[in-house]
Amino acid sequence: MIDSELEKMLSQRHKEFVLFDLNDKKVPCIILEETRFDNIMRSVAGRPVSVETSLNILQDGLGHVFVKMRLDFSLGGITEEFLLYANESLGFFEALAESSMLALSSPHSEYGSSNVFMIQLPQPERAISALEIIKKGLNK
C-alpha cells in the first residue's frame, strides 16, 4: 500500500470494539452508534434471524493487515460493514476464532449482560482460517 492508501484506510477503520467475558471465554464486541444499533434491534428483536458473516482480508505484504467484516442479516435487509485494522485488533480476531461468537452493542450497553446482540458463527473454521492469514500478514 502506498502511504496515501494506507492513510485512507486508517481513517476509515472502525475503532470501537471491546472484549468481554462470557462463560469464561472472551467474546469480541463491535460498538455501534446508538441509532445504528437501535435500528438493527428494531428489525430483528423477538424473531429468529441468521447473520452471514464474511471476513475479507486486505494486506500489503509490508505488515499492514485490514479486515473488512460484512454482516448480512436474514431479516430487515440489513447489511453492516466494518473495516478493522488487524495490527491494532489482533486480540479481537483471536477471541472471534476461540469463541465463534461476535457481539454487537451500543456505547451505553453493559457488555456481556444487557442490550447486546449476539451472533453465533455458523462456520467457526472461517474465523480460525482468517486468524492464521492475519498472523502471517502481520509477520511480514
Short mmCIF file of C-alpha atoms in Angstrom, two decimals:
data_model
loop_
_atom_site.label_atom_id
_atom_site.label_comp_id
_atom_site.label_asym_id
_atom_site.label_seq_id
_atom_site.Cartn_x
_atom_site.Cartn_y
_atom_site.Cartn_z
CA MET A 1 0.00 0.00 0.00
CA ILE A 2 1.29 3.41 -0.77
CA ASP A 3 1.16 5.90 2.08
CA SER A 4 -1.95 7.70 0.81
CA GLU A 5 -3.89 4.41 0.52
CA LEU A 6 -2.75 3.35 3.99
CA GLU A 7 -3.79 6.70 5.47
CA LYS A 8 -7.18 6.48 3.73
CA MET A 9 -7.82 3.00 5.10
CA LEU A 10 -6.65 4.00 8.58
CA SER A 11 -9.09 6.92 8.53
CA GLN A 12 -11.95 4.56 7.58
CA ARG A 13 -11.25 1.90 10.20
CA HIS A 14 -13.72 1.10 12.94
CA LYS A 15 -12.03 1.70 16.30
CA GLU A 16 -14.85 0.98 18.73
CA PHE A 17 -14.68 -2.60 19.92
CA VAL A 18 -14.16 -4.42 23.21
CA LEU A 19 -13.70 -7.94 24.52
CA PHE A 20 -15.90 -9.17 27.35
CA ASP A 21 -16.09 -12.38 29.34
CA LEU A 22 -18.95 -14.79 28.77
CA ASN A 23 -18.78 -18.23 30.39
CA ASP A 24 -15.00 -17.95 30.78
CA LYS A 25 -14.48 -17.05 27.10
CA LYS A 26 -13.52 -13.71 25.62
CA VAL A 27 -16.16 -12.51 23.17
CA PRO A 28 -15.36 -9.74 20.66
CA CYS A 29 -17.93 -6.95 20.59
CA ILE A 30 -18.28 -4.20 17.99
CA ILE A 31 -19.66 -0.98 19.42
CA LEU A 32 -22.13 0.77 17.11
CA GLU A 33 -23.63 4.24 17.21
CA GLU A 34 -26.80 4.20 19.31
CA THR A 35 -29.18 4.79 16.37
CA ARG A 36 -27.46 2.20 14.19
CA PHE A 37 -27.71 -0.41 16.96
CA ASP A 38 -31.35 0.51 17.69
CA ASN A 39 -32.27 0.10 14.01
CA ILE A 40 -30.83 -3.41 13.98
CA MET A 41 -32.60 -4.36 17.20
CA ARG A 42 -35.94 -2.98 15.97
CA SER A 43 -35.67 -5.06 12.81
CA VAL A 44 -34.74 -8.37 14.42
CA ALA A 45 -35.89 -8.33 18.06
CA GLY A 46 -38.01 -11.31 19.03
CA ARG A 47 -37.67 -13.04 15.67
CA PRO A 48 -35.41 -15.85 14.54
CA VAL A 49 -32.65 -14.33 12.45
CA SER A 50 -29.45 -15.57 10.89
CA VAL A 51 -26.41 -13.45 10.12
CA GLU A 52 -23.99 -14.32 7.34
CA THR A 53 -20.54 -13.16 8.43
CA SER A 54 -17.79 -12.55 5.87
CA LEU A 55 -14.18 -11.65 6.60
CA ASN A 56 -12.19 -10.22 3.69
CA ILE A 57 -8.51 -9.78 4.49
CA LEU A 58 -6.56 -6.99 2.83
CA GLN A 59 -2.78 -6.87 3.24
CA ASP A 60 0.09 -5.09 1.59
CA GLY A 61 2.95 -7.53 2.23
CA LEU A 62 4.62 -4.94 4.48
CA GLY A 63 2.85 -5.95 7.66
CA HIS A 64 -0.32 -3.86 7.36
CA VAL A 65 -3.44 -6.04 7.58
CA PHE A 66 -7.03 -4.85 7.38
CA VAL A 67 -10.14 -6.99 7.69
CA LYS A 68 -13.39 -5.95 6.09
CA MET A 69 -16.14 -7.60 8.09
CA ARG A 70 -19.56 -7.83 6.47
CA LEU A 71 -22.71 -8.90 8.30
CA ASP A 72 -25.78 -9.75 6.23
CA PHE A 73 -28.94 -10.18 8.33
CA SER A 74 -31.67 -12.51 7.06
CA LEU A 75 -34.35 -10.03 8.20
CA GLY A 76 -34.81 -6.34 7.58
CA GLY A 77 -32.48 -6.13 4.57
CA ILE A 78 -29.69 -5.08 6.91
CA THR A 79 -26.05 -5.20 5.87
CA GLU A 80 -23.33 -3.84 8.12
CA GLU A 81 -19.68 -3.42 7.14
CA PHE A 82 -16.72 -2.67 9.36
CA LEU A 83 -13.09 -2.14 8.43
CA LEU A 84 -10.82 -3.28 11.26
CA TYR A 85 -7.06 -2.72 11.36
CA ALA A 86 -5.75 -6.11 12.46
CA ASN A 87 -2.47 -4.54 13.61
CA GLU A 88 -4.49 -2.89 16.41
CA SER A 89 -7.09 -5.61 16.90
CA LEU A 90 -5.35 -8.99 16.84
CA GLY A 91 -6.96 -9.89 20.18
CA PHE A 92 -10.37 -9.27 18.62
CA PHE A 93 -9.72 -11.89 15.93
CA GLU A 94 -8.16 -14.32 18.40
CA ALA A 95 -11.31 -14.09 20.52
CA LEU A 96 -13.51 -14.47 17.42
CA ALA A 97 -11.68 -17.66 16.44
CA GLU A 98 -11.74 -19.00 20.01
CA SER A 99 -15.36 -18.24 20.91
CA SER A 100 -17.02 -18.49 17.47
CA MET A 101 -19.18 -15.60 18.66
CA LEU A 102 -19.50 -11.93 17.81
CA ALA A 103 -21.46 -9.34 19.72
CA LEU A 104 -22.89 -6.00 18.62
CA SER A 105 -23.70 -3.34 21.16
CA SER A 106 -24.29 0.36 21.68
CA PRO A 107 -21.93 2.62 23.61
CA HIS A 108 -24.31 2.68 26.60
CA SER A 109 -24.79 -1.07 26.98
CA GLU A 110 -23.37 -3.25 29.68
CA TYR A 111 -21.19 -5.53 27.59
CA GLY A 112 -21.91 -9.14 28.27
CA SER A 113 -25.08 -8.57 30.27
CA SER A 114 -27.69 -6.31 28.67
CA ASN A 115 -28.61 -4.75 25.35
CA VAL A 116 -26.15 -6.86 23.38
CA PHE A 117 -26.91 -8.69 20.13
CA MET A 118 -25.01 -11.99 19.98
CA ILE A 119 -24.10 -13.76 16.74
CA GLN A 120 -23.01 -17.40 16.73
CA LEU A 121 -20.71 -18.02 13.77
CA PRO A 122 -22.13 -20.93 11.77
CA GLN A 123 -18.71 -21.81 10.32
CA PRO A 124 -16.10 -21.27 13.04
CA GLU A 125 -13.36 -22.65 10.80
CA ARG A 126 -13.62 -19.45 8.73
CA ALA A 127 -12.59 -17.34 11.72
CA ILE A 128 -9.75 -19.74 12.53
CA SER A 129 -8.52 -19.64 8.93
CA ALA A 130 -8.80 -15.84 8.86
CA LEU A 131 -6.76 -15.59 12.07
CA GLU A 132 -3.98 -17.69 10.52
CA ILE A 133 -3.90 -15.44 7.43
CA ILE A 134 -3.91 -12.31 9.60
CA LYS A 135 -1.00 -13.56 11.72
CA LYS A 136 1.03 -14.44 8.61
CA GLY A 137 0.34 -10.99 7.16
CA LEU A 138 1.42 -9.26 10.36
CA ASN A 139 4.73 -11.14 10.44
CA LYS A 140 5.94 -9.85 7.07
#
